[in-house]
Amino acid sequence: MNTTPAKILFVDDDPDDLEYYGEAIRKQSPSVCIIEKPDGIQALAYLQQAKADGSLPCLIVMDFNMPLLNGRETFEQIKNDEVLARIPIVIFSTATSHIDEAYFKENGIENFRKPSNGKEMEIIAQHLLTYC
């Protein structure tokens, strides 16, 4: 029986958003381990190490608009790795274009507009936990 807690990787350059998402998930499921990375480069480095350790997250939640590597660029690198490509990805963003929306749909990426209140985040957190 595996007693290792589920891990969710949150990738966002806004520390307040990372804290907000983590709190919402922990409120729903205190045993979930939240890993936070501020950009796509650090997220990819973490994922490569987690792949080597056999400790991959059950879900990746990331902002679309990030410095260094944006959500699309980070997704493309994850998608090109046979092992990492199996991890579900959810995009959070404050604004996306119709082109971005089409890209998400075409690639099977669920996406949410960043929630503006606690109740909305609570509903999204419950949904995110279904991946784990």
PDB file of C-alpha atoms in Angstrom:
ATOM      1  CA  MET A   1       0.000   0.000   0.000  1.00  0.00           C
ATOM      2  CA  ASN A   2       1.403   3.392  -1.047  1.00  0.00           C
ATOM      3  CA  THR A   3       1.316   5.866   1.849  1.00  0.00           C
ATOM      4  CA  THR A   4       3.152   8.652   0.021  1.00  0.00           C
ATOM      5  CA  PRO A   5       0.907  11.727  -0.121  1.00  0.00           C
ATOM      6  CA  ALA A   6      -0.228  12.930  -3.526  1.00  0.00           C
ATOM      7  CA  LYS A   7       1.814  15.832  -4.935  1.00  0.00           C
ATOM      8  CA  ILE A   8       0.535  18.755  -6.949  1.00  0.00           C
ATOM      9  CA  LEU A   9       2.987  21.058  -8.703  1.00  0.00           C
ATOM     10  CA  PHE A  10       1.866  24.699  -8.874  1.00  0.00           C
ATOM     11  CA  VAL A  11       3.829  26.913 -11.263  1.00  0.00           C
ATOM     12  CA  ASP A  12       3.160  30.635 -11.025  1.00  0.00           C
ATOM     13  CA  ASP A  13       5.341  33.727 -10.799  1.00  0.00           C
ATOM     14  CA  ASP A  14       2.948  35.371  -8.306  1.00  0.00           C
ATOM     15  CA  PRO A  15       3.779  34.196  -4.741  1.00  0.00           C
ATOM     16  CA  ASP A  16       0.375  35.360  -3.489  1.00  0.00           C
ATOM     17  CA  ASP A  17      -1.388  33.158  -6.035  1.00  0.00           C
ATOM     18  CA  LEU A  18       0.798  30.189  -5.072  1.00  0.00           C
ATOM     19  CA  GLU A  19      -0.116  30.677  -1.420  1.00  0.00           C
ATOM     20  CA  TYR A  20      -3.810  31.090  -2.260  1.00  0.00           C
ATOM     21  CA  TYR A  21      -3.945  27.885  -4.340  1.00  0.00           C
ATOM     22  CA  GLY A  22      -1.979  25.902  -1.775  1.00  0.00           C
ATOM     23  CA  GLU A  23      -4.274  26.979   1.047  1.00  0.00           C
ATOM     24  CA  ALA A  24      -7.367  26.039  -0.955  1.00  0.00           C
ATOM     25  CA  ILE A  25      -6.012  22.565  -1.716  1.00  0.00           C
ATOM     26  CA  ARG A  26      -4.819  21.958   1.867  1.00  0.00           C
ATOM     27  CA  LYS A  27      -8.237  22.994   3.164  1.00  0.00           C
ATOM     28  CA  GLN A  28      -9.817  20.269   1.015  1.00  0.00           C
ATOM     29  CA  SER A  29      -7.109  17.647   1.528  1.00  0.00           C
ATOM     30  CA  PRO A  30      -4.469  18.382   4.211  1.00  0.00           C
ATOM     31  CA  SER A  31      -2.330  15.401   3.204  1.00  0.00           C
ATOM     32  CA  VAL A  32      -1.628  16.643  -0.333  1.00  0.00           C
ATOM     33  CA  CYS A  33       1.936  17.851  -0.797  1.00  0.00           C
ATOM     34  CA  ILE A  34       2.087  21.165  -2.642  1.00  0.00           C
ATOM     35  CA  ILE A  35       5.234  21.900  -4.648  1.00  0.00           C
ATOM     36  CA  GLU A  36       5.606  25.530  -5.756  1.00  0.00           C
ATOM     37  CA  LYS A  37       7.809  26.824  -8.555  1.00  0.00           C
ATOM     38  CA  PRO A  38       7.910  30.425  -9.820  1.00  0.00           C
ATOM     39  CA  ASP A  39       8.555  29.714 -13.510  1.00  0.00           C
ATOM     40  CA  GLY A  40       8.639  27.069 -16.207  1.00  0.00           C
ATOM     41  CA  ILE A  41      12.396  26.576 -16.055  1.00  0.00           C
ATOM     42  CA  GLN A  42      12.365  25.717 -12.355  1.00  0.00           C
ATOM     43  CA  ALA A  43       9.260  23.570 -12.855  1.00  0.00           C
ATOM     44  CA  LEU A  44      10.966  21.555 -15.591  1.00  0.00           C
ATOM     45  CA  ALA A  45      14.090  21.107 -13.450  1.00  0.00           C
ATOM     46  CA  TYR A  46      11.898  19.886 -10.565  1.00  0.00           C
ATOM     47  CA  LEU A  47      10.019  17.487 -12.880  1.00  0.00           C
ATOM     48  CA  GLN A  48      13.242  15.984 -14.232  1.00  0.00           C
ATOM     49  CA  GLN A  49      14.485  15.393 -10.676  1.00  0.00           C
ATOM     50  CA  ALA A  50      11.110  13.974  -9.620  1.00  0.00           C
ATOM     51  CA  LYS A  51      11.173  11.675 -12.653  1.00  0.00           C
ATOM     52  CA  ALA A  52      14.632  10.426 -11.645  1.00  0.00           C
ATOM     53  CA  ASP A  53      13.434   9.932  -8.042  1.00  0.00           C
ATOM     54  CA  GLY A  54      10.175   8.262  -9.051  1.00  0.00           C
ATOM     55  CA  SER A  55       8.202  10.936  -7.201  1.00  0.00           C
ATOM     56  CA  LEU A  56       6.230  12.710  -9.911  1.00  0.00           C
ATOM     57  CA  PRO A  57       3.243  14.878  -9.059  1.00  0.00           C
ATOM     58  CA  CYS A  58      -0.257  13.678  -9.895  1.00  0.00           C
ATOM     59  CA  LEU A  59      -1.099  17.083 -11.393  1.00  0.00           C
ATOM     60  CA  ILE A  60       0.591  20.219 -12.715  1.00  0.00           C
ATOM     61  CA  VAL A  61      -1.257  23.515 -12.340  1.00  0.00           C
ATOM     62  CA  MET A  62       0.396  26.467 -14.006  1.00  0.00           C
ATOM     63  CA  ASP A  63      -0.083  30.053 -14.931  1.00  0.00           C
ATOM     64  CA  PHE A  64      -0.122  30.780 -18.633  1.00  0.00           C
ATOM     65  CA  ASN A  65       1.627  34.157 -18.470  1.00  0.00           C
ATOM     66  CA  MET A  66       4.997  33.601 -16.823  1.00  0.00           C
ATOM     67  CA  PRO A  67       8.489  34.967 -17.370  1.00  0.00           C
ATOM     68  CA  LEU A  68      11.295  32.866 -18.865  1.00  0.00           C
ATOM     69  CA  LEU A  69       9.020  30.108 -20.200  1.00  0.00           C
ATOM     70  CA  ASN A  70       5.314  30.803 -20.513  1.00  0.00           C
ATOM     71  CA  GLY A  71       2.630  28.165 -19.992  1.00  0.00           C
ATOM     72  CA  ARG A  72       2.580  27.088 -23.624  1.00  0.00           C
ATOM     73  CA  GLU A  73       6.375  26.728 -23.847  1.00  0.00           C
ATOM     74  CA  THR A  74       6.492  24.810 -20.576  1.00  0.00           C
ATOM     75  CA  PHE A  75       3.620  22.579 -21.713  1.00  0.00           C
ATOM     76  CA  GLU A  76       5.394  21.859 -25.013  1.00  0.00           C
ATOM     77  CA  GLN A  77       8.520  20.688 -23.188  1.00  0.00           C
ATOM     78  CA  ILE A  78       6.477  18.507 -20.835  1.00  0.00           C
ATOM     79  CA  LYS A  79       4.502  17.080 -23.764  1.00  0.00           C
ATOM     80  CA  ASN A  80       7.750  16.126 -25.541  1.00  0.00           C
ATOM     81  CA  ASP A  81       8.854  13.960 -22.600  1.00  0.00           C
ATOM     82  CA  GLU A  82       7.226  10.523 -22.744  1.00  0.00           C
ATOM     83  CA  VAL A  83       7.045  10.156 -18.955  1.00  0.00           C
ATOM     84  CA  LEU A  84       6.110  13.733 -18.052  1.00  0.00           C
ATOM     85  CA  ALA A  85       3.473  13.860 -20.803  1.00  0.00           C
ATOM     86  CA  ARG A  86       1.312  11.479 -18.734  1.00  0.00           C
ATOM     87  CA  ILE A  87       0.854  14.055 -15.945  1.00  0.00           C
ATOM     88  CA  PRO A  88      -2.391  16.031 -16.328  1.00  0.00           C
ATOM     89  CA  ILE A  89      -1.939  19.781 -16.705  1.00  0.00           C
ATOM     90  CA  VAL A  90      -4.390  22.524 -15.790  1.00  0.00           C
ATOM     91  CA  ILE A  91      -3.763  26.125 -16.834  1.00  0.00           C
ATOM     92  CA  PHE A  92      -4.763  29.091 -14.664  1.00  0.00           C
ATOM     93  CA  SER A  93      -4.622  32.539 -16.185  1.00  0.00           C
ATOM     94  CA  THR A  94      -6.024  36.014 -15.785  1.00  0.00           C
ATOM     95  CA  ALA A  95      -6.499  36.450 -19.519  1.00  0.00           C
ATOM     96  CA  THR A  96      -6.257  34.218 -22.536  1.00  0.00           C
ATOM     97  CA  SER A  97      -6.984  34.847 -26.187  1.00  0.00           C
ATOM     98  CA  HIS A  98      -9.286  32.816 -28.403  1.00  0.00           C
ATOM     99  CA  ILE A  99      -6.132  31.369 -29.976  1.00  0.00           C
ATOM    100  CA  ASP A 100      -4.914  30.242 -26.539  1.00  0.00           C
ATOM    101  CA  GLU A 101      -8.340  28.768 -25.738  1.00  0.00           C
ATOM    102  CA  ALA A 102      -8.273  26.805 -29.017  1.00  0.00           C
ATOM    103  CA  TYR A 103      -4.740  25.594 -28.252  1.00  0.00           C
ATOM    104  CA  PHE A 104      -5.805  24.360 -24.805  1.00  0.00           C
ATOM    105  CA  LYS A 105      -8.818  22.548 -26.222  1.00  0.00           C
ATOM    106  CA  GLU A 106      -6.808  21.027 -29.088  1.00  0.00           C
ATOM    107  CA  ASN A 107      -4.248  19.663 -26.606  1.00  0.00           C
ATOM    108  CA  GLY A 108      -6.729  18.477 -23.981  1.00  0.00           C
ATOM    109  CA  ILE A 109      -5.588  21.037 -21.416  1.00  0.00           C
ATOM    110  CA  GLU A 110      -8.216  22.102 -18.952  1.00  0.00           C
ATOM    111  CA  ASN A 111      -8.022  25.788 -18.156  1.00  0.00           C
ATOM    112  CA  PHE A 112      -9.564  28.157 -15.658  1.00  0.00           C
ATOM    113  CA  ARG A 113      -9.618  31.890 -15.297  1.00  0.00           C
ATOM    114  CA  LYS A 114      -7.841  32.676 -12.024  1.00  0.00           C
ATOM    115  CA  PRO A 115     -10.565  32.685  -9.368  1.00  0.00           C
ATOM    116  CA  SER A 116     -11.544  36.005  -7.857  1.00  0.00           C
ATOM    117  CA  ASN A 117     -13.016  34.745  -4.594  1.00  0.00           C
ATOM    118  CA  GLY A 118     -12.608  32.001  -2.026  1.00  0.00           C
ATOM    119  CA  LYS A 119     -15.805  30.124  -2.901  1.00  0.00           C
ATOM    120  CA  GLU A 120     -14.813  29.891  -6.554  1.00  0.00           C
ATOM    121  CA  MET A 121     -11.328  28.681  -5.585  1.00  0.00           C
ATOM    122  CA  GLU A 122     -12.838  26.115  -3.230  1.00  0.00           C
ATOM    123  CA  ILE A 123     -14.899  24.636  -6.096  1.00  0.00           C
ATOM    124  CA  ILE A 124     -11.849  24.572  -8.378  1.00  0.00           C
ATOM    125  CA  ALA A 125      -9.715  22.979  -5.627  1.00  0.00           C
ATOM    126  CA  GLN A 126     -12.258  20.183  -5.236  1.00  0.00           C
ATOM    127  CA  HIS A 127     -12.088  19.600  -8.975  1.00  0.00           C
ATOM    128  CA  LEU A 128      -8.281  19.648  -9.071  1.00  0.00           C
ATOM    129  CA  LEU A 129      -8.147  16.970  -6.397  1.00  0.00           C
ATOM    130  CA  THR A 130     -10.092  14.596  -8.661  1.00  0.00           C
ATOM    131  CA  TYR A 131      -6.883  14.268 -10.696  1.00  0.00           C
ATOM    132  CA  CYS A 132      -5.096  12.775  -7.688  1.00  0.00           C
TER     133      CYS A 132
END
